[in-house]
Amino acid sequence: MNNTALGNGIEGIFAEEAIKGCSDSQKPRLGYTCTYVPTEILEAAGFIPVRIAPEPSSEKADSFLDPNFCPYVRACLGKAMQGGYEDLVGIVIANACDGMRRLLDAWRYYVPNRPAFFLDLPRQVNALAVDYFKRQLTRLVNELQQNFKVQVTRDSLIRAISETNRTRRLYETLLSHQVRKALALPYSKLLGIFQKEHDIPRQSFNEVLEKIIQTQSGGRVTDHEGVGVFITGSMLDGDSIITLVEGLGGDIVGVDCCMAERRAKKVPLSDDLFGALGNSYLNKPPCSRMMDTRRRVQYLLSRMRGTGARGLIYTALKFCDPYLYEFPYLKAELQRWGIPSLFLEGEYRGRAGGGLRTRVQAFLEMLEKKRS
């Protein structure tokens, strides 16, 4: 079965479940900017969480933010100032980086009709950090309740956590099948599934994942097994890099980006639900903004060994200081283990041009030679 047929089949499943869940889709939609924001809280409050990933339209924002500013932040503010996000009642902005702090300031000033809520995020993972983050989550809940006249009860939070834990289990099954070549889907299609997580109600999305596991399991049919490539880096909003690698014969075996696999693990249903959420989210696979580069490197090495990756592609948005600072250290660690890496820097939602294609093709050819 070709990729087009696979894609159409999956789209059909999503469309079917969207019709079933159309009553739930009338719930208010609340945007968020970072995977460190626990979506369980938003769902427990009666919202549909929407990950903000706008098209790169930043003409208005360019007048208020420096040109050497994060292109994702400029795109978010630009869309809001041009009248976008009409379907959102507000946005939750996590303190992921200085760019996000500036987005919060600008949003509150220039987009006052859609309230912005701030979630402060520790950079370390220890008992004090978990306790601090727990208090920040409690504060966020109080602000949502006061602003929108909603209630987050223990029962609603347990339901949201339980359904999201179900999503996590299904994701793990999909990724396990994908690594073992037991899934009839290339990674580009898998990424498309991840990005539809909040297009339909959570329960309906879980049913979609179950149907995909049932209908798409059985293995991929291919004349050539491409060399395994692992991708990490900052926001990977589209699939241009992934489809480029796959189109050149590479096999994407894992993607550690915030729009793909970099997610919190199971949240236990304890007496202290906010503490459990805080602990699980702070202990998820870290991004470069956390002060634990060694843990991040060890995680990436473990994932690459587990997936059989032969090389790593590191993607970073222009002017993204945390990732630009991190790569030299990561590259040196990979070299110690004999793992080749390729650094790609680009614009937010930038297209894979000819120069990029040539570099990726040369990298894949080098990996093929090392494998043979």
GROMACS .gro file of C-alpha atoms in nm:
model
  372
    1MET     CA    1   0.000   0.000   0.000
    2ASN     CA    2   0.149   0.337  -0.095
    3ASN     CA    3   0.177   0.639   0.134
    4THR     CA    4  -0.112   0.821  -0.034
    5ALA     CA    5  -0.348   0.532   0.029
    6LEU     CA    6  -0.226   0.503   0.387
    7GLY     CA    7  -0.276   0.874   0.441
    8ASN     CA    8  -0.626   0.871   0.295
    9GLY     CA    9  -0.721   0.577   0.516
   10ILE     CA   10  -0.602   0.755   0.829
   11GLU     CA   11  -0.777   1.078   0.728
   12GLY     CA   12  -1.096   0.879   0.686
   13ILE     CA   13  -1.065   0.740   1.039
   14PHE     CA   14  -1.011   1.091   1.179
   15ALA     CA   15  -1.309   1.228   0.985
   16GLU     CA   16  -1.534   0.950   1.114
   17GLU     CA   17  -1.438   1.012   1.476
   18ALA     CA   18  -1.467   1.389   1.432
   19ILE     CA   19  -1.832   1.346   1.333
   20LYS     CA   20  -1.894   1.125   1.638
   21GLY     CA   21  -1.736   1.381   1.870
   22CYS     CA   22  -1.890   1.690   1.712
   23SER     CA   23  -2.083   1.777   2.031
   24ASP     CA   24  -1.762   1.782   2.237
   25SER     CA   25  -1.592   1.990   1.969
   26GLN     CA   26  -1.816   2.281   2.070
   27LYS     CA   27  -1.614   2.318   2.390
   28PRO     CA   28  -1.406   2.638   2.419
   29ARG     CA   29  -1.052   2.608   2.282
   30LEU     CA   30  -0.753   2.725   2.484
   31GLY     CA   31  -0.412   2.760   2.321
   32TYR     CA   32  -0.078   2.662   2.471
   33THR     CA   33   0.283   2.700   2.356
   34CYS     CA   34   0.489   2.425   2.518
   35THR     CA   35   0.475   2.054   2.603
   36TYR     CA   36   0.557   2.139   2.964
   37VAL     CA   37   0.198   2.270   2.995
   38PRO     CA   38  -0.011   1.983   3.140
   39THR     CA   39  -0.302   1.954   2.898
   40GLU     CA   40  -0.485   1.742   3.157
   41ILE     CA   41  -0.554   2.060   3.353
   42LEU     CA   42  -0.697   2.235   3.048
   43GLU     CA   43  -0.917   1.938   2.964
   44ALA     CA   44  -1.033   1.903   3.326
   45ALA     CA   45  -1.142   2.269   3.311
   46GLY     CA   46  -1.361   2.192   3.009
   47PHE     CA   47  -1.133   2.326   2.734
   48ILE     CA   48  -0.998   2.168   2.418
   49PRO     CA   49  -0.621   2.232   2.430
   50VAL     CA   50  -0.475   2.367   2.105
   51ARG     CA   51  -0.101   2.361   2.045
   52ILE     CA   52  -0.009   2.692   1.882
   53ALA     CA   53   0.168   2.629   1.550
   54PRO     CA   54   0.082   2.917   1.314
   55GLU     CA   55   0.187   2.971   0.958
   56PRO     CA   56   0.499   3.194   0.934
   57SER     CA   57   0.320   3.528   0.894
   58SER     CA   58   0.498   3.787   1.108
   59GLU     CA   59   0.475   4.115   0.916
   60LYS     CA   60   0.303   4.302   1.200
   61ALA     CA   61   0.514   4.138   1.468
   62ASP     CA   62   0.831   4.245   1.286
   63SER     CA   63   0.744   4.604   1.377
   64PHE     CA   64   0.746   4.523   1.748
   65LEU     CA   65   1.008   4.250   1.786
   66ASP     CA   66   1.374   4.249   1.681
   67PRO     CA   67   1.447   4.084   1.344
   68ASN     CA   68   1.695   3.854   1.522
   69PHE     CA   69   1.417   3.718   1.740
   70CYS     CA   70   1.277   3.365   1.753
   71PRO     CA   71   1.080   3.314   1.429
   72TYR     CA   72   0.823   3.098   1.609
   73VAL     CA   73   0.749   3.375   1.861
   74ARG     CA   74   0.719   3.630   1.579
   75ALA     CA   75   0.479   3.400   1.393
   76CYS     CA   76   0.261   3.355   1.703
   77LEU     CA   77   0.238   3.727   1.772
   78GLY     CA   78   0.200   3.811   1.402
   79LYS     CA   79  -0.102   3.585   1.358
   80ALA     CA   80  -0.265   3.721   1.675
   81MET     CA   81  -0.215   4.083   1.567
   82GLN     CA   82  -0.364   4.005   1.225
   83GLY     CA   83  -0.687   3.883   1.385
   84GLY     CA   84  -0.602   3.515   1.402
   85TYR     CA   85  -0.690   3.272   1.679
   86GLU     CA   86  -1.056   3.373   1.668
   87ASP     CA   87  -1.142   3.021   1.780
   88LEU     CA   88  -0.937   3.054   2.100
   89VAL     CA   89  -1.061   3.201   2.428
   90GLY     CA   90  -0.706   3.253   2.552
   91ILE     CA   91  -0.355   3.112   2.564
   92VAL     CA   92  -0.123   2.955   2.823
   93ILE     CA   93   0.240   3.061   2.774
   94ALA     CA   94   0.508   2.865   2.957
   95ASN     CA   95   0.833   3.026   3.065
   96ALA     CA   96   1.029   2.808   2.825
   97CYS     CA   97   1.276   3.077   2.718
   98ASP     CA   98   1.325   3.452   2.710
   99GLY     CA   99   1.144   3.467   2.377
  100MET     CA  100   0.832   3.325   2.541
  101ARG     CA  101   0.851   3.588   2.816
  102ARG     CA  102   0.858   3.858   2.551
  103LEU     CA  103   0.566   3.691   2.372
  104LEU     CA  104   0.370   3.707   2.696
  105ASP     CA  105   0.443   4.079   2.738
  106ALA     CA  106   0.357   4.163   2.378
  107TRP     CA  107   0.046   3.943   2.373
  108ARG     CA  108  -0.100   4.103   2.685
  109TYR     CA  109  -0.042   4.449   2.540
  110TYR     CA  110  -0.143   4.399   2.176
  111VAL     CA  111  -0.398   4.115   2.207
  112PRO     CA  112  -0.594   4.209   2.521
  113ASN     CA  113  -0.917   4.043   2.402
  114ARG     CA  114  -0.761   3.696   2.440
  115PRO     CA  115  -0.614   3.661   2.788
  116ALA     CA  116  -0.267   3.513   2.825
  117PHE     CA  117  -0.189   3.299   3.129
  118PHE     CA  118   0.169   3.253   3.246
  119LEU     CA  119   0.310   2.921   3.367
  120ASP     CA  120   0.650   2.955   3.532
  121LEU     CA  121   0.869   2.654   3.471
  122PRO     CA  122   1.175   2.543   3.674
  123ARG     CA  123   1.497   2.462   3.491
  124GLN     CA  124   1.603   2.189   3.731
  125VAL     CA  125   1.446   1.860   3.834
  126ASN     CA  126   1.451   1.797   4.209
  127ALA     CA  127   1.211   1.794   4.502
  128LEU     CA  128   1.214   2.174   4.539
  129ALA     CA  129   1.149   2.221   4.167
  130VAL     CA  130   0.858   1.975   4.169
  131ASP     CA  131   0.703   2.151   4.470
  132TYR     CA  132   0.745   2.490   4.302
  133PHE     CA  133   0.594   2.366   3.976
  134LYS     CA  134   0.303   2.211   4.167
  135ARG     CA  135   0.227   2.554   4.317
  136GLN     CA  136   0.247   2.713   3.972
  137LEU     CA  137  -0.004   2.458   3.839
  138THR     CA  138  -0.238   2.534   4.129
  139ARG     CA  139  -0.207   2.904   4.055
  140LEU     CA  140  -0.286   2.843   3.686
  141VAL     CA  141  -0.599   2.648   3.782
  142ASN     CA  142  -0.715   2.929   4.010
  143GLU     CA  143  -0.667   3.186   3.733
  144LEU     CA  144  -0.858   2.974   3.481
  145GLN     CA  145  -1.142   2.921   3.728
  146GLN     CA  146  -1.167   3.291   3.810
  147ASN     CA  147  -1.138   3.413   3.451
  148PHE     CA  148  -1.371   3.166   3.280
  149LYS     CA  149  -1.600   3.071   3.572
  150VAL     CA  150  -1.512   2.701   3.538
  151GLN     CA  151  -1.436   2.436   3.798
  152VAL     CA  152  -1.149   2.188   3.805
  153THR     CA  153  -1.257   1.910   4.039
  154ARG     CA  154  -1.064   1.605   4.150
  155ASP     CA  155  -1.301   1.384   3.949
  156SER     CA  156  -1.259   1.589   3.630
  157LEU     CA  157  -0.881   1.588   3.672
  158ILE     CA  158  -0.875   1.211   3.729
  159ARG     CA  159  -1.079   1.159   3.410
  160ALA     CA  160  -0.847   1.384   3.209
  161ILE     CA  161  -0.533   1.216   3.346
  162SER     CA  162  -0.674   0.868   3.284
  163GLU     CA  163  -0.762   0.942   2.920
  164THR     CA  164  -0.426   1.110   2.858
  165ASN     CA  165  -0.245   0.813   3.014
  166ARG     CA  166  -0.437   0.597   2.768
  167THR     CA  167  -0.307   0.818   2.486
  168ARG     CA  168   0.047   0.770   2.616
  169ARG     CA  169   0.013   0.391   2.622
  170LEU     CA  170  -0.116   0.392   2.264
  171TYR     CA  171   0.168   0.621   2.153
  172GLU     CA  172   0.419   0.382   2.308
  173THR     CA  173   0.260   0.094   2.118
  174LEU     CA  174   0.275   0.287   1.790
  175LEU     CA  175   0.638   0.384   1.843
  176SER     CA  176   0.732   0.030   1.944
  177HIS     CA  177   0.570  -0.108   1.627
  178GLN     CA  178   0.741   0.162   1.420
  179VAL     CA  179   1.088   0.079   1.555
  180ARG     CA  180   1.034  -0.294   1.494
  181LYS     CA  181   0.913  -0.220   1.138
  182ALA     CA  182   0.579  -0.371   1.243
  183LEU     CA  183   0.382  -0.062   1.139
  184ALA     CA  184   0.284   0.002   0.778
  185LEU     CA  185   0.350   0.374   0.817
  186PRO     CA  186   0.659   0.587   0.754
  187TYR     CA  187   0.747   0.832   1.029
  188SER     CA  188   0.612   1.127   0.830
  189LYS     CA  189   0.263   0.976   0.862
  190LEU     CA  190   0.319   0.904   1.230
  191LEU     CA  191   0.411   1.269   1.290
  192GLY     CA  192   0.088   1.375   1.120
  193ILE     CA  193  -0.104   1.158   1.368
  194PHE     CA  194   0.076   1.316   1.665
  195GLN     CA  195  -0.014   1.663   1.542
  196LYS     CA  196  -0.386   1.581   1.526
  197GLU     CA  197  -0.403   1.502   1.897
  198HIS     CA  198  -0.636   1.789   1.979
  199ASP     CA  199  -0.829   1.809   1.651
  200ILE     CA  200  -1.095   1.586   1.805
  201PRO     CA  201  -1.196   1.507   2.166
  202ARG     CA  202  -0.945   1.301   2.365
  203GLN     CA  203  -1.159   0.988   2.391
  204SER     CA  204  -1.224   0.994   2.016
  205PHE     CA  205  -0.852   1.045   1.947
  206ASN     CA  206  -0.769   0.740   2.156
  207GLU     CA  207  -1.018   0.536   1.955
  208VAL     CA  208  -0.847   0.658   1.637
  209LEU     CA  209  -0.509   0.543   1.769
  210GLU     CA  210  -0.653   0.199   1.848
  211LYS     CA  211  -0.797   0.171   1.496
  212ILE     CA  212  -0.465   0.275   1.341
  213ILE     CA  213  -0.278   0.015   1.546
  214GLN     CA  214  -0.529  -0.250   1.435
  215THR     CA  215  -0.537  -0.156   1.067
  216GLN     CA  216  -0.178  -0.044   1.003
  217SER     CA  217   0.014  -0.315   1.187
  218GLY     CA  218   0.187  -0.586   0.989
  219GLY     CA  219   0.505  -0.429   0.864
  220ARG     CA  220   0.626  -0.207   0.583
  221VAL     CA  221   0.691  -0.342   0.237
  222THR     CA  222   1.006  -0.188   0.091
  223ASP     CA  223   1.271  -0.285  -0.162
  224HIS     CA  224   1.544  -0.110   0.034
  225GLU     CA  225   1.585  -0.065   0.407
  226GLY     CA  226   1.715   0.287   0.447
  227VAL     CA  227   1.982   0.377   0.698
  228GLY     CA  228   1.835   0.466   1.038
  229VAL     CA  229   1.834   0.838   1.124
  230PHE     CA  230   1.731   0.997   1.453
  231ILE     CA  231   1.617   1.362   1.462
  232THR     CA  232   1.627   1.600   1.757
  233GLY     CA  233   1.620   1.974   1.811
  234SER     CA  234   1.379   2.260   1.860
  235MET     CA  235   1.029   2.290   1.722
  236LEU     CA  236   0.966   2.061   1.425
  237ASP     CA  237   0.634   2.208   1.318
  238GLY     CA  238   0.597   2.042   0.982
  239ASP     CA  239   0.729   1.731   0.815
  240SER     CA  240   0.958   1.890   0.554
  241ILE     CA  241   1.283   1.754   0.703
  242ILE     CA  242   1.129   1.413   0.767
  243THR     CA  243   0.982   1.378   0.419
  244LEU     CA  244   1.312   1.500   0.272
  245VAL     CA  245   1.507   1.228   0.456
  246GLU     CA  246   1.251   0.963   0.361
  247GLY     CA  247   1.245   1.084   0.001
  248LEU     CA  248   1.623   1.044  -0.017
  249GLY     CA  249   1.602   0.686   0.107
  250GLY     CA  250   1.665   0.737   0.477
  251ASP     CA  251   1.461   0.571   0.750
  252ILE     CA  252   1.347   0.797   1.035
  253VAL     CA  253   1.357   0.581   1.348
  254GLY     CA  254   1.280   0.848   1.608
  255VAL     CA  255   1.210   1.220   1.647
  256ASP     CA  256   1.288   1.391   1.978
  257CYS     CA  257   1.111   1.721   1.923
  258CYS     CA  258   0.831   1.893   2.112
  259MET     CA  259   0.583   1.826   1.830
  260ALA     CA  260   0.668   1.454   1.827
  261GLU     CA  261   0.795   1.219   2.100
  262ARG     CA  262   0.908   1.463   2.370
  263ARG     CA  263   0.612   1.403   2.599
  264ALA     CA  264   0.542   1.338   2.965
  265LYS     CA  265   0.523   0.976   3.076
  266LYS     CA  266   0.239   0.818   3.273
  267VAL     CA  267   0.093   1.037   3.548
  268PRO     CA  268   0.004   0.828   3.858
  269LEU     CA  269  -0.341   0.877   4.013
  270SER     CA  270  -0.219   0.966   4.361
  271ASP     CA  271  -0.371   1.166   4.646
  272ASP     CA  272  -0.166   1.464   4.526
  273LEU     CA  273  -0.268   1.501   4.161
  274PHE     CA  274  -0.095   1.835   4.106
  275GLY     CA  275   0.225   1.697   4.256
  276ALA     CA  276   0.200   1.393   4.029
  277LEU     CA  277   0.148   1.615   3.724
  278GLY     CA  278   0.439   1.838   3.819
  279ASN     CA  279   0.671   1.543   3.876
  280SER     CA  280   0.578   1.365   3.552
  281TYR     CA  281   0.608   1.674   3.333
  282LEU     CA  282   0.939   1.789   3.481
  283ASN     CA  283   1.081   1.438   3.437
  284LYS     CA  284   0.975   1.399   3.075
  285PRO     CA  285   1.250   1.379   2.811
  286PRO     CA  286   1.418   1.718   2.857
  287CYS     CA  287   1.465   1.992   2.601
  288SER     CA  288   1.769   2.217   2.587
  289ARG     CA  289   1.613   2.488   2.808
  290MET     CA  290   1.650   2.257   3.110
  291MET     CA  291   1.975   2.272   3.308
  292ASP     CA  292   2.048   1.904   3.259
  293THR     CA  293   2.232   1.858   2.932
  294ARG     CA  294   2.397   1.538   3.052
  295ARG     CA  295   2.060   1.375   3.118
  296ARG     CA  296   1.942   1.486   2.776
  297VAL     CA  297   2.252   1.342   2.606
  298GLN     CA  298   2.212   1.011   2.791
  299TYR     CA  299   1.847   0.998   2.689
  300LEU     CA  300   1.933   1.058   2.322
  301LEU     CA  301   2.210   0.796   2.326
  302SER     CA  302   1.972   0.544   2.481
  303ARG     CA  303   1.700   0.618   2.225
  304MET     CA  304   1.944   0.593   1.936
  305ARG     CA  305   2.075   0.258   2.056
  306GLY     CA  306   1.721   0.132   2.106
  307THR     CA  307   1.610   0.235   1.758
  308GLY     CA  308   1.922   0.129   1.570
  309ALA     CA  309   1.995   0.482   1.449
  310ARG     CA  310   2.321   0.525   1.257
  311GLY     CA  311   2.332   0.903   1.274
  312LEU     CA  312   2.161   1.209   1.419
  313ILE     CA  313   2.019   1.518   1.249
  314TYR     CA  314   1.996   1.820   1.480
  315THR     CA  315   1.751   2.092   1.377
  316ALA     CA  316   1.741   2.440   1.530
  317LEU     CA  317   1.543   2.751   1.454
  318LYS     CA  318   1.744   3.063   1.383
  319PHE     CA  319   1.821   3.267   1.694
  320CYS     CA  320   1.718   2.980   1.925
  321ASP     CA  321   1.996   3.027   2.180
  322PRO     CA  322   1.931   2.720   2.400
  323TYR     CA  323   1.969   2.480   2.108
  324LEU     CA  324   2.253   2.670   1.944
  325TYR     CA  325   2.447   2.653   2.272
  326GLU     CA  326   2.368   2.286   2.325
  327PHE     CA  327   2.475   2.138   1.993
  328PRO     CA  328   2.857   2.169   2.028
  329TYR     CA  329   2.844   1.972   2.355
  330LEU     CA  330   2.610   1.710   2.209
  331LYS     CA  331   2.823   1.677   1.894
  332ALA     CA  332   3.136   1.612   2.102
  333GLU     CA  333   2.956   1.345   2.305
  334LEU     CA  334   2.828   1.176   1.989
  335GLN     CA  335   3.179   1.178   1.843
  336ARG     CA  336   3.305   0.995   2.152
  337TRP     CA  337   3.064   0.715   2.063
  338GLY     CA  338   3.140   0.727   1.690
  339ILE     CA  339   2.797   0.861   1.596
  340PRO     CA  340   2.790   1.109   1.303
  341SER     CA  341   2.569   1.418   1.331
  342LEU     CA  342   2.440   1.687   1.096
  343PHE     CA  343   2.340   2.035   1.216
  344LEU     CA  344   2.058   2.213   1.029
  345GLU     CA  345   1.953   2.569   1.112
  346GLY     CA  346   1.652   2.729   0.950
  347GLU     CA  347   1.347   2.949   0.964
  348TYR     CA  348   1.023   2.850   1.129
  349ARG     CA  349   0.832   2.636   0.880
  350GLY     CA  350   1.102   2.697   0.623
  351ARG     CA  351   1.100   2.480   0.313
  352ALA     CA  352   1.376   2.232   0.244
  353GLY     CA  353   1.568   2.408  -0.032
  354GLY     CA  354   1.833   2.276  -0.268
  355GLY     CA  355   2.128   2.345  -0.037
  356LEU     CA  356   1.960   2.164   0.249
  357ARG     CA  357   1.874   1.872   0.025
  358THR     CA  358   2.236   1.839  -0.087
  359ARG     CA  359   2.364   1.836   0.272
  360VAL     CA  360   2.110   1.576   0.386
  361GLN     CA  361   2.182   1.359   0.081
  362ALA     CA  362   2.557   1.370   0.147
  363PHE     CA  363   2.498   1.283   0.512
  364LEU     CA  364   2.284   0.981   0.421
  365GLU     CA  365   2.542   0.862   0.167
  366MET     CA  366   2.813   0.884   0.433
  367LEU     CA  367   2.598   0.680   0.675
  368GLU     CA  368   2.536   0.420   0.405
  369LYS     CA  369   2.910   0.383   0.346
  370LYS     CA  370   2.974   0.340   0.718
  371ARG     CA  371   2.703   0.074   0.734
  372SER     CA  372   2.831  -0.131   0.440
   0.00000   0.00000   0.00000
